[in-house]
Amino acid sequence: KAVSLSQGKVKNRRTAAALLNVTAVFILLAASQLSAFQHAREQIRLTTSLLARAEEPEPWRIRARRAALAALEAQHQRLLPCAAKPRLADWGLSPCGRLQQQVQTVIERYRNLLYFSSQAPVSLFSSGSARLRPHGPAALLPLLTLVNQHPDKRFLIIGHSDNTGSPEVNQQLSISRAIAVRDWLAKTTKRPATQFDIYGLGAGEPVAGNDNETGRELNRRIEAIALPADSMEIRKFKNE
């Protein structure tokens, strides 16, 4: 009987140890799955936020768009290894492949949009004026080339001013400068003015200090950017 009881205790201990091992493995697997789920959720949250930031800026907020795209491109680089070689520890929950494709689509849409800036030591415009200076047509030749090379594109022309004058005056002046360039393009290319949308940002986005004439010359500028195809159909940017 003593031998039988001893064997029974050993058997019970082994059974208990086996149950503990199974329980430990189950806990480890559950913890691993929970970690994979949390990692996937964080990747989705971060990438979704960055995608929204990239799509959010209005087309005339060029600098904001570029900053958002830079952040999105960094996330794209982080997603690439995960998408190319999913980890076993992710339990098939990794969203990296799907997210990487979404990010790539948005980057390709905005990365290589045609762009022009007239920023130069000698501005297209005199202070307080929306009339092109005599050298204006020559300075705008690169933009003219872009427009002629891409007749199917619609361009947004953005006017800027220095900070001389009131915000209201500068706003209207920047619009008038965009209109002046649009009208010159329409006349020179023999295309309808409706192919060009215009917007004015006043003195709101300087590229140099306004405390000297050199900086003010740089800030009295126009920018032009080709709009994505769907923007041509669903958005209007005119604030004439």
GROMACS .gro file of N, CA, C and O in nm, residues 141-211:
model
  284
  141LEU      N    1   0.925   8.199  -6.750
  141LEU     CA    2   0.941   8.101  -6.857
  141LEU      C    3   0.943   7.956  -6.807
  141LEU      O    4   0.886   7.868  -6.872
  142PRO      N    5   1.008   7.925  -6.693
  142PRO     CA    6   1.002   7.786  -6.645
  142PRO      C    7   0.859   7.740  -6.615
  142PRO      O    8   0.824   7.625  -6.642
  143LEU      N    9   0.776   7.831  -6.563
  143LEU     CA   10   0.636   7.796  -6.539
  143LEU      C   11   0.563   7.777  -6.672
  143LEU      O   12   0.483   7.683  -6.687
  144LEU      N   13   0.590   7.863  -6.767
  144LEU     CA   14   0.529   7.849  -6.898
  144LEU      C   15   0.565   7.714  -6.960
  144LEU      O   16   0.479   7.648  -7.020
  145THR      N   17   0.689   7.672  -6.944
  145THR     CA   18   0.732   7.543  -6.997
  145THR      C   19   0.655   7.429  -6.931
  145THR      O   20   0.611   7.336  -6.999
  146LEU      N   21   0.640   7.436  -6.799
  146LEU     CA   22   0.562   7.333  -6.728
  146LEU      C   23   0.420   7.323  -6.781
  146LEU      O   24   0.369   7.214  -6.807
  147VAL      N   25   0.357   7.438  -6.796
  147VAL     CA   26   0.218   7.440  -6.843
  147VAL      C   27   0.208   7.383  -6.984
  147VAL      O   28   0.119   7.303  -7.015
  148ASN      N   29   0.300   7.421  -7.071
  148ASN     CA   30   0.297   7.373  -7.210
  148ASN      C   31   0.327   7.223  -7.219
  148ASN      O   32   0.275   7.154  -7.307
  149GLN      N   33   0.412   7.174  -7.130
  149GLN     CA   34   0.446   7.032  -7.132
  149GLN      C   35   0.336   6.944  -7.075
  149GLN      O   36   0.335   6.823  -7.099
  150HIS      N   37   0.243   7.005  -7.001
  150HIS     CA   38   0.137   6.927  -6.936
  150HIS      C   39   0.001   6.994  -6.960
  150HIS      O   40  -0.061   7.047  -6.868
  151PRO      N   41  -0.044   6.990  -7.086
  151PRO     CA   42  -0.170   7.059  -7.120
  151PRO      C   43  -0.293   6.999  -7.052
  151PRO      O   44  -0.397   7.065  -7.045
  152ASP      N   45  -0.280   6.876  -7.002
  152ASP     CA   46  -0.393   6.813  -6.935
  152ASP      C   47  -0.403   6.851  -6.788
  152ASP      O   48  -0.502   6.818  -6.722
  153LYS      N   49  -0.304   6.921  -6.736
  153LYS     CA   50  -0.301   6.954  -6.595
  153LYS      C   51  -0.371   7.088  -6.566
  153LYS      O   52  -0.369   7.180  -6.647
  154ARG      N   53  -0.428   7.094  -6.449
  154ARG     CA   54  -0.484   7.219  -6.400
  154ARG      C   55  -0.390   7.273  -6.293
  154ARG      O   56  -0.349   7.200  -6.203
  155PHE      N   57  -0.355   7.400  -6.302
  155PHE     CA   58  -0.258   7.458  -6.210
  155PHE      C   59  -0.324   7.555  -6.113
  155PHE      O   60  -0.411   7.634  -6.151
  156LEU      N   61  -0.278   7.547  -5.989
  156LEU     CA   62  -0.319   7.643  -5.887
  156LEU      C   63  -0.207   7.744  -5.871
  156LEU      O   64  -0.092   7.708  -5.846
  157ILE      N   65  -0.240   7.872  -5.889
  157ILE     CA   66  -0.141   7.980  -5.876
  157ILE      C   67  -0.166   8.051  -5.744
  157ILE      O   68  -0.277   8.097  -5.716
  158ILE      N   69  -0.061   8.061  -5.663
  158ILE     CA   70  -0.072   8.113  -5.527
  158ILE      C   71   0.008   8.241  -5.516
  158ILE      O   72   0.130   8.242  -5.544
  159GLY      N   73  -0.056   8.350  -5.479
  159GLY     CA   74   0.013   8.478  -5.464
  159GLY      C   75   0.054   8.503  -5.320
  159GLY      O   76  -0.012   8.459  -5.225
  160HIS      N   77   0.165   8.575  -5.303
  160HIS     CA   78   0.217   8.611  -5.171
  160HIS      C   79   0.255   8.759  -5.170
  160HIS      O   80   0.281   8.820  -5.275
  161SER      N   81   0.263   8.814  -5.050
  161SER     CA   82   0.307   8.953  -5.035
  161SER      C   83   0.409   8.961  -4.921
  161SER      O   84   0.425   8.865  -4.844
  162ASP      N   85   0.476   9.078  -4.909
  162ASP     CA   86   0.553   9.103  -4.788
  162ASP      C   87   0.456   9.158  -4.683
  162ASP      O   88   0.335   9.157  -4.704
  163ASN      N   89   0.507   9.203  -4.569
  163ASN     CA   90   0.417   9.247  -4.463
  163ASN      C   91   0.395   9.398  -4.462
  163ASN      O   92   0.345   9.453  -4.363
  164THR      N   93   0.434   9.463  -4.572
  164THR     CA   94   0.407   9.606  -4.582
  164THR      C   95   0.257   9.627  -4.607
  164THR      O   96   0.202   9.573  -4.702
  165GLY      N   97   0.193   9.704  -4.522
  165GLY     CA   98   0.050   9.724  -4.538
  165GLY      C   99  -0.031   9.638  -4.442
  165GLY      O  100   0.022   9.551  -4.371
  166SER      N  101  -0.161   9.659  -4.442
  166SER     CA  102  -0.250   9.587  -4.350
  166SER      C  103  -0.273   9.445  -4.401
  166SER      O  104  -0.253   9.416  -4.520
  167PRO      N  105  -0.316   9.354  -4.312
  167PRO     CA  106  -0.346   9.217  -4.357
  167PRO      C  107  -0.449   9.214  -4.469
  167PRO      O  108  -0.437   9.132  -4.561
  168GLU      N  109  -0.549   9.301  -4.462
  168GLU     CA  110  -0.653   9.302  -4.565
  168GLU      C  111  -0.595   9.344  -4.700
  168GLU      O  112  -0.625   9.284  -4.805
  169VAL      N  113  -0.511   9.447  -4.697
  169VAL     CA  114  -0.449   9.494  -4.822
  169VAL      C  115  -0.357   9.387  -4.879
  169VAL      O  116  -0.357   9.359  -4.999
  170ASN      N  117  -0.278   9.325  -4.792
  170ASN     CA  118  -0.185   9.221  -4.839
  170ASN      C  119  -0.258   9.100  -4.895
  170ASN      O  120  -0.212   9.039  -4.993
  171GLN      N  121  -0.371   9.066  -4.834
  171GLN     CA  122  -0.448   8.953  -4.884
  171GLN      C  123  -0.497   8.980  -5.026
  171GLN      O  124  -0.481   8.898  -5.117
  172GLN      N  125  -0.556   9.096  -5.046
  172GLN     CA  126  -0.606   9.129  -5.180
  172GLN      C  127  -0.493   9.145  -5.279
  172GLN      O  128  -0.504   9.105  -5.395
  173LEU      N  129  -0.380   9.199  -5.234
  173LEU     CA  130  -0.265   9.216  -5.322
  173LEU      C  131  -0.211   9.080  -5.368
  173LEU      O  132  -0.177   9.063  -5.486
  174SER      N  133  -0.208   8.983  -5.277
  174SER     CA  134  -0.158   8.850  -5.315
  174SER      C  135  -0.252   8.783  -5.415
  174SER      O  136  -0.206   8.715  -5.507
  175ILE      N  137  -0.381   8.806  -5.399
  175ILE     CA  138  -0.477   8.753  -5.496
  175ILE      C  139  -0.456   8.819  -5.632
  175ILE      O  140  -0.454   8.752  -5.737
  176SER      N  141  -0.439   8.950  -5.631
  176SER     CA  142  -0.421   9.023  -5.757
  176SER      C  143  -0.294   8.977  -5.828
  176SER      O  144  -0.290   8.972  -5.952
  177ARG      N  145  -0.190   8.944  -5.753
  177ARG     CA  146  -0.067   8.894  -5.815
  177ARG      C  147  -0.088   8.758  -5.880
  177ARG      O  148  -0.036   8.731  -5.988
  178ALA      N  149  -0.164   8.674  -5.812
  178ALA     CA  150  -0.195   8.544  -5.872
  178ALA      C  151  -0.277   8.562  -5.999
  178ALA      O  152  -0.255   8.493  -6.100
  179ILE      N  153  -0.369   8.656  -5.997
  179ILE     CA  154  -0.452   8.683  -6.115
  179ILE      C  155  -0.364   8.735  -6.230
  179ILE      O  156  -0.382   8.696  -6.347
  180ALA      N  157  -0.269   8.821  -6.198
  180ALA     CA  158  -0.180   8.876  -6.302
  180ALA      C  159  -0.102   8.766  -6.372
  180ALA      O  160  -0.089   8.766  -6.496
  181VAL      N  161  -0.052   8.671  -6.295
  181VAL     CA  162   0.024   8.561  -6.355
  181VAL      C  163  -0.069   8.469  -6.433
  181VAL      O  164  -0.035   8.422  -6.542
  182ARG      N  165  -0.187   8.443  -6.377
  182ARG     CA  166  -0.284   8.360  -6.450
  182ARG      C  167  -0.319   8.423  -6.584
  182ARG      O  168  -0.321   8.353  -6.687
  183ASP      N  169  -0.346   8.553  -6.584
  183ASP     CA  170  -0.384   8.620  -6.709
  183ASP      C  171  -0.269   8.618  -6.809
  183ASP      O  172  -0.291   8.602  -6.931
  184TRP      N  173  -0.147   8.633  -6.761
  184TRP     CA  174  -0.031   8.626  -6.851
  184TRP      C  175  -0.018   8.487  -6.911
  184TRP      O  176   0.007   8.473  -7.032
  185LEU      N  177  -0.036   8.385  -6.830
  185LEU     CA  178  -0.029   8.248  -6.880
  185LEU      C  179  -0.139   8.221  -6.982
  185LEU      O  180  -0.115   8.160  -7.087
  186ALA      N  181  -0.260   8.264  -6.951
  186ALA     CA  182  -0.372   8.241  -7.042
  186ALA      C  183  -0.347   8.309  -7.177
  186ALA      O  184  -0.371   8.252  -7.283
  187LYS      N  185  -0.297   8.431  -7.172
  187LYS     CA  186  -0.269   8.505  -7.296
  187LYS      C  187  -0.155   8.442  -7.375
  187LYS      O  188  -0.162   8.428  -7.497
  188THR      N  189  -0.050   8.399  -7.302
  188THR     CA  190   0.069   8.347  -7.369
  188THR      C  191   0.046   8.207  -7.426
  188THR      O  192   0.095   8.173  -7.535
  189THR      N  193  -0.030   8.126  -7.354
  189THR     CA  194  -0.053   7.987  -7.398
  189THR      C  195  -0.176   7.973  -7.485
  189THR      O  196  -0.201   7.866  -7.541
  190LYS      N  197  -0.255   8.080  -7.495
  190LYS     CA  198  -0.382   8.076  -7.569
  190LYS      C  199  -0.480   7.973  -7.509
  190LYS      O  200  -0.561   7.914  -7.580
  191ARG      N  201  -0.471   7.957  -7.380
  191ARG     CA  202  -0.561   7.865  -7.311
  191ARG      C  203  -0.657   7.944  -7.224
  191ARG      O  204  -0.624   8.056  -7.179
  192PRO      N  205  -0.773   7.888  -7.196
  192PRO     CA  206  -0.870   7.962  -7.115
  192PRO      C  207  -0.819   7.984  -6.972
  192PRO      O  208  -0.750   7.900  -6.915
  193ALA      N  209  -0.853   8.098  -6.917
  193ALA     CA  210  -0.811   8.130  -6.781
  193ALA      C  211  -0.868   8.030  -6.680
  193ALA      O  212  -0.813   8.013  -6.572
  194THR      N  213  -0.976   7.963  -6.717
  194THR     CA  214  -1.037   7.866  -6.626
  194THR      C  215  -0.950   7.743  -6.604
  194THR      O  216  -0.979   7.661  -6.517
  195GLN      N  217  -0.842   7.730  -6.682
  195GLN     CA  218  -0.750   7.619  -6.659
  195GLN      C  219  -0.662   7.645  -6.537
  195GLN      O  220  -0.596   7.556  -6.486
  196PHE      N  221  -0.664   7.768  -6.488
  196PHE     CA  222  -0.578   7.807  -6.377
  196PHE      C  223  -0.663   7.858  -6.261
  196PHE      O  224  -0.738   7.954  -6.276
  197ASP      N  225  -0.651   7.794  -6.149
  197ASP     CA  226  -0.715   7.843  -6.028
  197ASP      C  227  -0.618   7.935  -5.955
  197ASP      O  228  -0.495   7.923  -5.970
  198ILE      N  229  -0.672   8.025  -5.876
  198ILE     CA  230  -0.584   8.121  -5.807
  198ILE      C  231  -0.619   8.125  -5.659
  198ILE      O  232  -0.731   8.095  -5.617
  199TYR      N  233  -0.517   8.162  -5.580
  199TYR     CA  234  -0.537   8.178  -5.436
  199TYR      C  235  -0.436   8.278  -5.384
  199TYR      O  236  -0.326   8.291  -5.439
  200GLY      N  237  -0.473   8.351  -5.280
  200GLY     CA  238  -0.382   8.448  -5.218
  200GLY      C  239  -0.361   8.417  -5.072
  200GLY      O  240  -0.455   8.391  -4.998
  201LEU      N  241  -0.236   8.420  -5.030
  201LEU     CA  242  -0.201   8.392  -4.889
  201LEU      C  243  -0.151   8.516  -4.816
  201LEU      O  244  -0.107   8.505  -4.702
  202GLY      N  245  -0.158   8.632  -4.878
  202GLY     CA  246  -0.113   8.753  -4.811
  202GLY      C  247   0.033   8.740  -4.768
  202GLY      O  248   0.117   8.688  -4.840
  203ALA      N  249   0.060   8.787  -4.646
  203ALA     CA  250   0.196   8.780  -4.592
  203ALA      C  251   0.211   8.660  -4.498
  203ALA      O  252   0.307   8.654  -4.421
  204GLY      N  253   0.118   8.566  -4.505
  204GLY     CA  254   0.111   8.458  -4.407
  204GLY      C  255   0.219   8.352  -4.414
  204GLY      O  256   0.241   8.280  -4.317
  205GLU      N  257   0.285   8.338  -4.530
  205GLU     CA  258   0.387   8.233  -4.543
  205GLU      C  259   0.515   8.290  -4.603
  205GLU      O  260   0.553   8.259  -4.716
  206PRO      N  261   0.586   8.373  -4.528
  206PRO     CA  262   0.710   8.431  -4.579
  206PRO      C  263   0.820   8.326  -4.591
  206PRO      O  264   0.822   8.228  -4.517
  207VAL      N  265   0.911   8.349  -4.684
  207VAL     CA  266   1.028   8.261  -4.697
  207VAL      C  267   1.154   8.332  -4.650
  207VAL      O  268   1.262   8.273  -4.650
  208ALA      N  269   1.140   8.460  -4.610
  208ALA     CA  270   1.253   8.538  -4.561
  208ALA      C  271   1.200   8.643  -4.464
  208ALA      O  272   1.078   8.665  -4.454
  209GLY      N  273   1.290   8.706  -4.394
  209GLY     CA  274   1.249   8.811  -4.302
  209GLY      C  275   1.199   8.934  -4.377
  209GLY      O  276   1.247   8.966  -4.486
  210ASN      N  277   1.105   9.004  -4.316
  210ASN     CA  278   1.050   9.125  -4.376
  210ASN      C  279   1.114   9.252  -4.321
  210ASN      O  280   1.062   9.362  -4.342
  211ASP      N  281   1.227   9.237  -4.251
  211ASP     CA  282   1.291   9.352  -4.189
  211ASP      C  283   1.390   9.423  -4.280
  211ASP      O  284   1.456   9.519  -4.240
   0.00000   0.00000   0.00000
